[in-house]
Coordinates of C-alpha atoms in Angstrom, one line a residue:
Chain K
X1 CA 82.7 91.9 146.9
X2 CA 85.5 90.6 149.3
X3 CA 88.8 89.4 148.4
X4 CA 88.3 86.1 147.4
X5 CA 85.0 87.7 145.1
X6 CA 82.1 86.5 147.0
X7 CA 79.6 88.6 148.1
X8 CA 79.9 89.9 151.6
X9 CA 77.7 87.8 153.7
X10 CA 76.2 90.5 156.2
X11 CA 76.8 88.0 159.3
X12 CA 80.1 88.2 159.1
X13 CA 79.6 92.1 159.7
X14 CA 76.6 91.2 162.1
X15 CA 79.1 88.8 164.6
X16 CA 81.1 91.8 165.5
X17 CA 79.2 92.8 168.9
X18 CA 77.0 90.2 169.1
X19 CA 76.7 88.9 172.6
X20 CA 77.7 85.1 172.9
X21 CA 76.0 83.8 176.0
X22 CA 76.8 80.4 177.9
X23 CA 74.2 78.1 177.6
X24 CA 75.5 76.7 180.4
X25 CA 76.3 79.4 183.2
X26 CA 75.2 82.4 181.1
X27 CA 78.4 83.8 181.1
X28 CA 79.7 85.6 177.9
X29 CA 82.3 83.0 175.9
X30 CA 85.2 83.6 174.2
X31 CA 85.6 82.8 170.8
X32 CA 88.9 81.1 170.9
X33 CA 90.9 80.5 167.5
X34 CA 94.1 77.8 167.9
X35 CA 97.1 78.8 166.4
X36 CA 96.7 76.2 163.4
X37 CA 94.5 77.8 160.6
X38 CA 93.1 74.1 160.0
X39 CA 91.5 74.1 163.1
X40 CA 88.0 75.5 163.6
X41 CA 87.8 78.3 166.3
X42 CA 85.6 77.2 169.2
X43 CA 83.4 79.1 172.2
X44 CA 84.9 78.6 175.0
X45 CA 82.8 79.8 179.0
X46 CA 85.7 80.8 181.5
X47 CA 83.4 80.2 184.5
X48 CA 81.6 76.6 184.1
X49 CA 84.2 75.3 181.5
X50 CA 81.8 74.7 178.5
X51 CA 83.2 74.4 175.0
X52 CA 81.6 74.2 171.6
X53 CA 83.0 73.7 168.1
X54 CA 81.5 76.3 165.9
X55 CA 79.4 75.1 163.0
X56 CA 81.5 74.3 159.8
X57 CA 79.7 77.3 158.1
X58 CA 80.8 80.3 161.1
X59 CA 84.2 78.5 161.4
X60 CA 85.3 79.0 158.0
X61 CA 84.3 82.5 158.2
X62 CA 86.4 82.7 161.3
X63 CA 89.1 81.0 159.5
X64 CA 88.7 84.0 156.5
X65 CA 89.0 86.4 159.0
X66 CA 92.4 85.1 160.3
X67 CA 93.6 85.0 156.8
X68 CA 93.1 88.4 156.3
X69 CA 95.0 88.8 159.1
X70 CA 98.2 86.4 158.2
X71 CA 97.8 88.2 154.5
X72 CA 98.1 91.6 156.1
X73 CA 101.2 90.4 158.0
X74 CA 102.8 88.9 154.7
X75 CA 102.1 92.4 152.6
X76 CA 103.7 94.3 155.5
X77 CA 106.8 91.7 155.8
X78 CA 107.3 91.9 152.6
X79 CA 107.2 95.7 152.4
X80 CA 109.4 96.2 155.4
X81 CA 111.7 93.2 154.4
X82 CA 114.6 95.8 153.9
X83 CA 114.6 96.7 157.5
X84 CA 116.4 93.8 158.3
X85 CA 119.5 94.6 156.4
X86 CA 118.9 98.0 158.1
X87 CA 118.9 95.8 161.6
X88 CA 121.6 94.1 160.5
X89 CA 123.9 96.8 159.8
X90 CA 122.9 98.5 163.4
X91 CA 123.5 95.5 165.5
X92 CA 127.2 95.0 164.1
X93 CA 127.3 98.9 164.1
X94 CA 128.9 98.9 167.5
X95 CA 131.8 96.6 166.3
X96 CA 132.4 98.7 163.0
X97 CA 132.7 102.0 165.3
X98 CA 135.1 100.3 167.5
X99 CA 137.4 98.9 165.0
X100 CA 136.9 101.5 162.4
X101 CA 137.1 104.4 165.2
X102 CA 140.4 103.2 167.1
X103 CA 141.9 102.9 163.6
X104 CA 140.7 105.8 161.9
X105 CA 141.5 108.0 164.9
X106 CA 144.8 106.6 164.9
X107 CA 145.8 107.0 161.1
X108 CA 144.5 110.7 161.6
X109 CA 146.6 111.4 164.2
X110 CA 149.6 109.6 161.8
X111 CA 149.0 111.6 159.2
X112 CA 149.5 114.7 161.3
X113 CA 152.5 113.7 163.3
X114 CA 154.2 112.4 160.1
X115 CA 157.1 114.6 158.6
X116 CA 156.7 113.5 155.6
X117 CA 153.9 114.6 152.9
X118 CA 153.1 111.6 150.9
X119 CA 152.9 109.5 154.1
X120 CA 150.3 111.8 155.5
X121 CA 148.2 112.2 152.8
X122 CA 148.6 108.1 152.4
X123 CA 147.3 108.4 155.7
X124 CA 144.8 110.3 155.1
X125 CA 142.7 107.9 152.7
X126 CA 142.9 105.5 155.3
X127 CA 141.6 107.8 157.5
X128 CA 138.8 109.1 155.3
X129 CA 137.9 105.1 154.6
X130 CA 137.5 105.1 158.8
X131 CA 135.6 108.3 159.3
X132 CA 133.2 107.5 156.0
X133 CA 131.9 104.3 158.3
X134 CA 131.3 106.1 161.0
X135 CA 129.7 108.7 159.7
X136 CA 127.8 105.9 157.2
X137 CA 126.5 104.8 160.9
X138 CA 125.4 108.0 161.6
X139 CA 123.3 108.8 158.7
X140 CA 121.8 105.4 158.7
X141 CA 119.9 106.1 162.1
X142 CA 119.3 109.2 161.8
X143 CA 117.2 108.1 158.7
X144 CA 115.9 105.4 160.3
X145 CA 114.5 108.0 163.0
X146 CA 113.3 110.9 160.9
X147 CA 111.8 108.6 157.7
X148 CA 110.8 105.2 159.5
X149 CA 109.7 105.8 162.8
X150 CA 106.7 107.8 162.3
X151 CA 105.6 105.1 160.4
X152 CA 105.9 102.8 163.0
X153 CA 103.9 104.8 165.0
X154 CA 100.6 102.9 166.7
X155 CA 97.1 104.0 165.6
X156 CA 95.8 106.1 168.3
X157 CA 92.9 105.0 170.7
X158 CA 89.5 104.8 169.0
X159 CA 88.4 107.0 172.2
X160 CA 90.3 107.7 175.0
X161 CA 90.7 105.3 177.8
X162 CA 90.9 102.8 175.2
X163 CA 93.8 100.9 173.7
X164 CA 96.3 102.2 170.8
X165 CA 95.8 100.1 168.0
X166 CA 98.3 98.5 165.9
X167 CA 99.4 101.0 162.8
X168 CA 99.3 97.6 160.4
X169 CA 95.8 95.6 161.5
X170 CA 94.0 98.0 163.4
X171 CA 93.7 96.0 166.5
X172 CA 93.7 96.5 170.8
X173 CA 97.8 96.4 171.4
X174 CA 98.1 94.7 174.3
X175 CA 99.5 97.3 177.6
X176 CA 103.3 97.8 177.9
X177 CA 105.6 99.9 179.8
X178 CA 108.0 99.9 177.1
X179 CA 107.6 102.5 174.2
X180 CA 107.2 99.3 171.8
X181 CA 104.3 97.3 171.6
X182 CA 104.0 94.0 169.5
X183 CA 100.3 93.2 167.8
X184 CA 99.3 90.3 169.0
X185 CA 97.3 89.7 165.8
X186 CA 99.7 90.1 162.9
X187 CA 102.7 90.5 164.7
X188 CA 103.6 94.5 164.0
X189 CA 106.0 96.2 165.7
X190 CA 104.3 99.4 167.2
X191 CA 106.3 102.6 168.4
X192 CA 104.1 104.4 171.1
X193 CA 104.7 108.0 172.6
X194 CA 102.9 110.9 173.9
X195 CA 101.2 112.1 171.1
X196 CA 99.2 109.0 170.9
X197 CA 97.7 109.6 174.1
X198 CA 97.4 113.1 174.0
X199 CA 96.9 114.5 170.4
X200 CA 94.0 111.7 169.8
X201 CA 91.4 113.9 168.4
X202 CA 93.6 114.8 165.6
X203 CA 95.6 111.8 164.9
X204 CA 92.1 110.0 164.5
X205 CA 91.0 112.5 162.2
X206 CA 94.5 112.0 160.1
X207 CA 93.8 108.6 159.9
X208 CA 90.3 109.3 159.0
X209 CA 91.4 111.4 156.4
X210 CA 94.6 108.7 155.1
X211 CA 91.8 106.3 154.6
X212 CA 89.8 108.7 152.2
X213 CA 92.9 109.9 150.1
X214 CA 93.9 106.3 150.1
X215 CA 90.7 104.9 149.1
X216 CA 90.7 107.5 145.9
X217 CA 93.6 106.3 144.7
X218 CA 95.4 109.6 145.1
X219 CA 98.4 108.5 148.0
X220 CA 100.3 105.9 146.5
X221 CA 102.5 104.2 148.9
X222 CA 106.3 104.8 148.9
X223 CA 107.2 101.3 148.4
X224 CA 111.1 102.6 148.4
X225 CA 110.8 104.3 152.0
X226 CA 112.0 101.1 153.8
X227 CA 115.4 101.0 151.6
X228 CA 116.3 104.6 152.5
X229 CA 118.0 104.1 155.8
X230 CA 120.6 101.6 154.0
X231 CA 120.8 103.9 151.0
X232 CA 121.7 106.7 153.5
X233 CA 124.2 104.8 154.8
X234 CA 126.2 104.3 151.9
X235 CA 125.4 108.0 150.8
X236 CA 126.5 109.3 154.1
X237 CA 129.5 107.1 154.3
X238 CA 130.4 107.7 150.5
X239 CA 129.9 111.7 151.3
X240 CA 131.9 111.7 154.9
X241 CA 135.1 109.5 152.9
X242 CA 135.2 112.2 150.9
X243 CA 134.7 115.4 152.6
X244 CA 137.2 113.9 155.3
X245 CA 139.6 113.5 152.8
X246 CA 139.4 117.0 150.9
X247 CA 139.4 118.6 154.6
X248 CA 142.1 116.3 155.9
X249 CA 144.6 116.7 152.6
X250 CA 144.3 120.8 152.8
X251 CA 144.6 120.4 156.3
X252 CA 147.9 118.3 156.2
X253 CA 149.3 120.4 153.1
X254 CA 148.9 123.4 155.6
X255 CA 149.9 121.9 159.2
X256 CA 152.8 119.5 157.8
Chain N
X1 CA 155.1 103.5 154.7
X2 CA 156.0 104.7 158.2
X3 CA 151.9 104.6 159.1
X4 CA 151.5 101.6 157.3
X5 CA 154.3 99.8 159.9
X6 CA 154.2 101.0 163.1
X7 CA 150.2 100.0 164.6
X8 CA 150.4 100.2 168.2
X9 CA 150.0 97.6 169.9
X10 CA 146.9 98.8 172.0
X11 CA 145.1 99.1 168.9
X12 CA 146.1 96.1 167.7
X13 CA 144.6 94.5 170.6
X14 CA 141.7 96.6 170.3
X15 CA 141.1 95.4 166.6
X16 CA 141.2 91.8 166.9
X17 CA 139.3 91.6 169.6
X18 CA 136.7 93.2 168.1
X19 CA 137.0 90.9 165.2
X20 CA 137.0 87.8 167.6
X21 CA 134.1 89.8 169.4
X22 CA 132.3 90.1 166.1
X23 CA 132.9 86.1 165.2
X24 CA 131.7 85.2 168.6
X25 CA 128.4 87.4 168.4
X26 CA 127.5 86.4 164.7
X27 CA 127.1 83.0 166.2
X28 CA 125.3 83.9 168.8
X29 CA 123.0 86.1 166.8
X30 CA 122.6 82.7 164.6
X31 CA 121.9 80.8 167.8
X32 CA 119.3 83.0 168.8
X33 CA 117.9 83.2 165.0
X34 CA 117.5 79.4 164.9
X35 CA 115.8 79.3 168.9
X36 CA 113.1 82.6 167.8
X37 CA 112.3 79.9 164.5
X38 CA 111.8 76.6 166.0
X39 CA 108.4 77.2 164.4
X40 CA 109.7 76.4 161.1
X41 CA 112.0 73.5 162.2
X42 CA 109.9 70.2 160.3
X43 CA 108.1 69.0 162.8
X44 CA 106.8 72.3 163.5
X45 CA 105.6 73.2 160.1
X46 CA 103.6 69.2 160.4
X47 CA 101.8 70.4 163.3
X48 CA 101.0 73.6 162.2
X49 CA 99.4 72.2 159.2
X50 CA 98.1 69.2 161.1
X51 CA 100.3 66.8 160.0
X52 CA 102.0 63.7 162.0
X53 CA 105.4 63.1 161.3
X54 CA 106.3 59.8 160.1
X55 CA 109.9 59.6 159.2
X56 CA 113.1 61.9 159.7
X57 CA 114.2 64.7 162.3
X58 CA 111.6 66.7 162.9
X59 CA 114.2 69.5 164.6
X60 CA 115.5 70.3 161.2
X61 CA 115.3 74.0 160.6
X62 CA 113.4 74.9 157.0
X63 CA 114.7 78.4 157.4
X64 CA 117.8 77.5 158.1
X65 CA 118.4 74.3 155.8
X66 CA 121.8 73.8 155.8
X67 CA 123.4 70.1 153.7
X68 CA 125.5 68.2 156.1
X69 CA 129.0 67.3 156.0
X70 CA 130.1 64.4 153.9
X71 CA 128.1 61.8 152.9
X72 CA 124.4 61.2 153.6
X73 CA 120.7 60.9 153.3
X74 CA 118.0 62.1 154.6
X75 CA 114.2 61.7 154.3
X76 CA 111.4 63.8 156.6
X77 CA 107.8 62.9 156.0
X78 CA 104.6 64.0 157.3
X79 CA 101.4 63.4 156.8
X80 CA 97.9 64.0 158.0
X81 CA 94.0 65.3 156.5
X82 CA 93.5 69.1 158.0
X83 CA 91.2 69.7 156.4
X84 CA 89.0 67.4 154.0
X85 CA 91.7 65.7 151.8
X86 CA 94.8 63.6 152.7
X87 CA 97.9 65.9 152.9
X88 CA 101.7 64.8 152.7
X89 CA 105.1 67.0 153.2
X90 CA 108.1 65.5 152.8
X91 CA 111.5 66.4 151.7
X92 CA 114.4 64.4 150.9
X93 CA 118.1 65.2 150.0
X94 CA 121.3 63.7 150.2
X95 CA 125.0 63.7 149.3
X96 CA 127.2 60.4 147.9
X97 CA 130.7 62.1 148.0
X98 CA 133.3 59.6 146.6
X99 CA 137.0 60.2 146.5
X100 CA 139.4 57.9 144.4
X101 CA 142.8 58.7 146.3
X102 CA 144.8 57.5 144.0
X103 CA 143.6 59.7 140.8
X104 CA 142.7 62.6 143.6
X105 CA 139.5 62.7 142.1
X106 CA 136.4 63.4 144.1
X107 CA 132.9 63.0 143.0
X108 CA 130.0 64.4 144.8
X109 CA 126.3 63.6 143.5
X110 CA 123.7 65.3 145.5
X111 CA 119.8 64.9 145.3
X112 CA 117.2 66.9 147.1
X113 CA 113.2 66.7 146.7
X114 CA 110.5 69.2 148.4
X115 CA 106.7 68.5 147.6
X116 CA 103.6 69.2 149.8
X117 CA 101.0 67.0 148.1
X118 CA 97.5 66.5 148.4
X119 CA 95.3 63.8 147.3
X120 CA 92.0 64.6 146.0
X121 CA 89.1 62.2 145.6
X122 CA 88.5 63.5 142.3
X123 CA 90.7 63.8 139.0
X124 CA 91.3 66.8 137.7
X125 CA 93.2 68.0 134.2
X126 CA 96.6 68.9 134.4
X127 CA 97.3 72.2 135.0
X128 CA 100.6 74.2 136.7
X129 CA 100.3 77.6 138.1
X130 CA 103.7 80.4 138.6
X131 CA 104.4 83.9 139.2
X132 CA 104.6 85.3 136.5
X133 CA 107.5 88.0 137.5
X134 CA 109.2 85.6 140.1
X135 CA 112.2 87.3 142.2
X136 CA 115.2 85.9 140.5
X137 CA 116.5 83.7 143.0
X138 CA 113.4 82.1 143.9
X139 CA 112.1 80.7 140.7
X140 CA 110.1 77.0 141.3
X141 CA 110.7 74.6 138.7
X142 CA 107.8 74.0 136.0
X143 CA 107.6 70.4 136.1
X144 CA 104.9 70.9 133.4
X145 CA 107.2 73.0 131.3
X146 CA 108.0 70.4 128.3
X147 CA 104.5 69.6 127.7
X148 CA 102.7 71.1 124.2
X149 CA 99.2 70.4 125.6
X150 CA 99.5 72.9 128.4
X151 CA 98.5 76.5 127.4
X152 CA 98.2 79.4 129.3
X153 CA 95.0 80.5 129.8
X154 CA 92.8 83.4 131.2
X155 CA 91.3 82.5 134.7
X156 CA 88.5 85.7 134.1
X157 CA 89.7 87.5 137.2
X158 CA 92.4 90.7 135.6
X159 CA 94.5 90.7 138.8
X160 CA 94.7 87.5 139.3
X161 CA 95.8 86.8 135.5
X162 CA 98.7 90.0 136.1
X163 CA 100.1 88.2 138.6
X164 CA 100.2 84.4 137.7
X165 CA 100.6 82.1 134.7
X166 CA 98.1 79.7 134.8
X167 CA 99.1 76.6 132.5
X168 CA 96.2 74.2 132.0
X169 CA 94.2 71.3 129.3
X170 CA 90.7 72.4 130.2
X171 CA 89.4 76.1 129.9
X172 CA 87.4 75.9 133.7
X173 CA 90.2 74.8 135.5
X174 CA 91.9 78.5 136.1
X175 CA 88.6 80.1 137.1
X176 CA 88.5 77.4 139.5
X177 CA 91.7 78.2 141.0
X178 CA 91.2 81.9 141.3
X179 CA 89.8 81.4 145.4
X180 CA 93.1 79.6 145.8
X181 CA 95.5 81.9 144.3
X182 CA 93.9 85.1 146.2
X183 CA 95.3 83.4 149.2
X184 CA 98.7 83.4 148.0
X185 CA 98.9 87.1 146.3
X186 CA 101.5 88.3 148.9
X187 CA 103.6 84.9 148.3
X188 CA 106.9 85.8 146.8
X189 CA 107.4 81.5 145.8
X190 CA 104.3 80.1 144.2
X191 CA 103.7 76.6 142.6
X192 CA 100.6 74.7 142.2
X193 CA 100.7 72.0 139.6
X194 CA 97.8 69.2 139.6
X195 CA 97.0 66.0 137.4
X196 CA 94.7 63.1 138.4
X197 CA 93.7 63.1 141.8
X198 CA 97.0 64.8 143.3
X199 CA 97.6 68.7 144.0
X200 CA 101.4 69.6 144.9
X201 CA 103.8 72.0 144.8
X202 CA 107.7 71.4 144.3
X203 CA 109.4 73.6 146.9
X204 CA 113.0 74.0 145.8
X205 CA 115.9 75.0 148.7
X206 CA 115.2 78.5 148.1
X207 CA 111.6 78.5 148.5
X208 CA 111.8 76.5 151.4
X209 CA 111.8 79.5 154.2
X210 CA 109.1 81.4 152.2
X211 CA 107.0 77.9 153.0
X212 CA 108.2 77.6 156.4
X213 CA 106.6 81.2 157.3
X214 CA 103.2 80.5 155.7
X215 CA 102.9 77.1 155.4
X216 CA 99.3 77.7 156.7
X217 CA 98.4 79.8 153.7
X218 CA 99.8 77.3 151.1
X219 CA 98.2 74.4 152.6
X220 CA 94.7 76.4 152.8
X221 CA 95.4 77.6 149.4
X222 CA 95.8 73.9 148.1
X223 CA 92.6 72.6 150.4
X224 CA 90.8 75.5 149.1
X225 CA 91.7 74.4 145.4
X226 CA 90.9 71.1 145.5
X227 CA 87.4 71.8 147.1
X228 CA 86.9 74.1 144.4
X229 CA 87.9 71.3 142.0
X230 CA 85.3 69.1 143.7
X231 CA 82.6 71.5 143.9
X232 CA 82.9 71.0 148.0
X233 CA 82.5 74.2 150.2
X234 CA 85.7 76.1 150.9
X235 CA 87.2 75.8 154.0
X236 CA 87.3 79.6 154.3
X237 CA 84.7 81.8 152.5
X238 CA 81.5 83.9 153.0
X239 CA 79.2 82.6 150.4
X240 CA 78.8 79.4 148.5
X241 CA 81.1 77.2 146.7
X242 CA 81.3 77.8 143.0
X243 CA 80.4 74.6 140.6
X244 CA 82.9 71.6 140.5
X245 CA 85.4 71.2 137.6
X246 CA 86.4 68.3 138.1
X247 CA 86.5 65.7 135.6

């Protein structure tokens, strides 16, 4: 059964492959969808210009099949939806470090110079408020790069000479010479690095082996995995506020 | 507070601008937002569901669908048939801001309308379909809500029945819209109410940039509904039609 609970029609399975010759040149056509999902996809020849609308019947299966793909692209939005905040929070990172650094450094320094006690350990919180950000920063990447970006990792070549496939739909990423790759299907975000181009044997059989864990039920996703890098920050900020503060106040009790 | 007093003025150069560096590229970033989105400006969102625009600005943004200042009114329309049944967007708001200078009184009555309609060529019994756990924030209206001889009822598919309420007078309408709602499972704002020969779905300011990013899907969903209705083949399947429903 597919999703919408019809039964599988075995040409849908049969068109992948299936040569589509010109009947005008002989030349293979291109099945070209338009952008609009209304619009029924049509065989196009590259060398003599021919075009065809495809019957009602194949376009509609077309049309299913870029469905499929807009619905995988709306489950994996809405999964990573909390990277934006994450996004967010990085892009206006390099204003926060500025401010917060210039000030923070400077209120450390005050609260060491200070004669006087109370100022300094004043000082201090203000300080601590400073580092915390910075250090909120910190953590926030660094969870980014150790929890997210594996994940963002592109499927590796089906065999090698081939193209790495998008980690979301499966399909040819288009070649880059960046170490990001956008899916021209369904609009992923794909990291690519050495191991996809080297280590392809074994990340294929990973995958191989994701799909069958999967596909008993016994790897739930980690629907909370995208949140982490903004819950790190707070954590990290919440946890550097404080240990600055402890360390600063013993520090200032000693030195002043 | 000796600290408290004596900022230097380096860093107090530093700091603000910064801040006036921060203003200047939150704008920018909004700038750039709104030029990466002209797909879901109005006019956009007509032709990508095939639609011609007959009234209004078609360069205002859905996902970023701001009221204007003081007082107006507005009206986009567009309409077209995509697929097999006439289809019509349109959204209307406005603001009547009155002040009485004398009593320094000011009264501001707004309105605002979303519906993407669709005519079928056969009635059908009224029905109204909504997540059932909406997000909080992006609850659609039940326009349906007030009427005793609506009843929720089973549409036979489990999933389908976890996920939405399905409202309706006559038993075969929700199996009829299960083809339909598959297609909007991963929607996060869902609203498809029907009665007579019309289909629509009230999109309230909130829902708007969830319809603005799949308007496709919704307007497939509502085509594929109102075939089903009509016992007409669905503009995206693998295997025939199931039987018309409608009245």
């Amino acid at each position: 059964m597919t999703e919408l609970g019809y039964a599988q029609a075995p040409a849908v399975a049969a068109r992948e492959g299936v040569p589509r010759p010109c009947l005008g040149c002989g030349a293979p056509m291109a099945v070209t969808a338009d952008a609009q999902l209304h619009a029924d996809a049509t065989l196009t020849c590259g060398f003599c210009g021919r075009s065809e609308t495809m019957p009602a019947q194949a376009a509609a299966q077309d049309r299913y099949l870029r469905l499929r793909l807009m619905q995988v692209r709306r489950a994996r939005e809405g999964m990573e939806a909390p990277l934006k905040t994450y996004e967010m929070m990085r892009a206006s990172g390099v204003f926060a470090l500025i401010v917060f650094g210039a000030q923070g450094g400077w209120m450390l320094w005050g609260a060491f110079t200070t004669a006087d006690k109370g100022s300094a350990v004043f000082g201090m919180l203000g300080a601590a408020g400073m580092m915390g950000v910075i250090l909120a920063n910190f953590g926030m990447m660094r969870a980014f790069r150790k929890l997210i970006k594996p994940l963002q990792q592109a499927r590796p070549p089906a065999a090698p000479g081939l193209a790495a496939r998008c980690r979301s739909c499966g399909g040819d990423l288009p070649p880059v010479r960046s170490t990001h790759a956008t899916c021209a299907f369904c609009g992923a975000n794909n990291f690519l690095d050495n191991a996809a181009a080297h280590d392809v044997n074994a990340l294929l059989t990973a995958e191989q082996q994701d799909y069958k864990v999967r596909a008993s039920g016994g790897k739930p996703g980690d629907n909370t995995i995208y949140q982490r890098p903004a819950h790190a920050f707070y954590v990290w900020g919440a946890a550097g506020a404080a240990v600055t503060f402890v360390v600063g106040v013993v520090l200032v009790l000693v030195l002043v | 507070m000796p600290i408290m007093c004596a900022m230097p003025i380096p860093l107090l150069i530093i700091v603000v601008i910064a801040t006036i560096g921060m203003f200047i590229w939150s704008r920018m970033k909004l700038k750039a937002g709104m030029a990466q989105n002209q797909d879901k400006t109005f006019g956009a969102v007509a032709t990508r569901l095939g639609l011609s625009m007959e009234e209004g600005d078609p360069t205002t943004n859905l996902l970023y669908f701001f009221e204007k200042g003081g007082s107006y009114k507005r009206t986009l329309r567009a309409s077209g048939q995509p697929y097999s049944h006439v289809t019509t967007f349109w959204l209307t708001d406005s603001v009547d801001r009155k002040e009485f200078i004398f009593t320094r009184v000011v009264r501001t009555t707004k309105t605002y309308g979303c519906f993407l309609e669709l005519k079928m060529q056969q009635p059908v019994a009224p029905f109204e379909v909504v997540l059932r756990n909406p997000h909080q924030y992006i609850t659609p209206p039940q326009d349906m809500s007030d009427r005793a001889d609506l009843r929720e009822m089973p549409s036979g598919n489990p999933a389908i029945d976890a996920q939405f309420i399905i409202r309706a007078v006559d038993p075969r309408v929700p199996p009829a819209l299960v083809p339909a709602l598959q297609i909007l499972t991963q929607q996060l704002y869902v609203h498809i109410a029907g009665e007579g020969g019309q289909l629509w779905m009230n999109l309230t300011k909130m829902g708007l940039p969830y319809f603005s990013a799949a308007a496709e899907e919704y307007l497939l969903a509502f085509e594929t509904a109102a075939c089903s209705f009509e016992g007409m083949p669905l503009p995206a399947r693998l295997a025939a039609p199931p039987p018309a429903v409608a009245q």
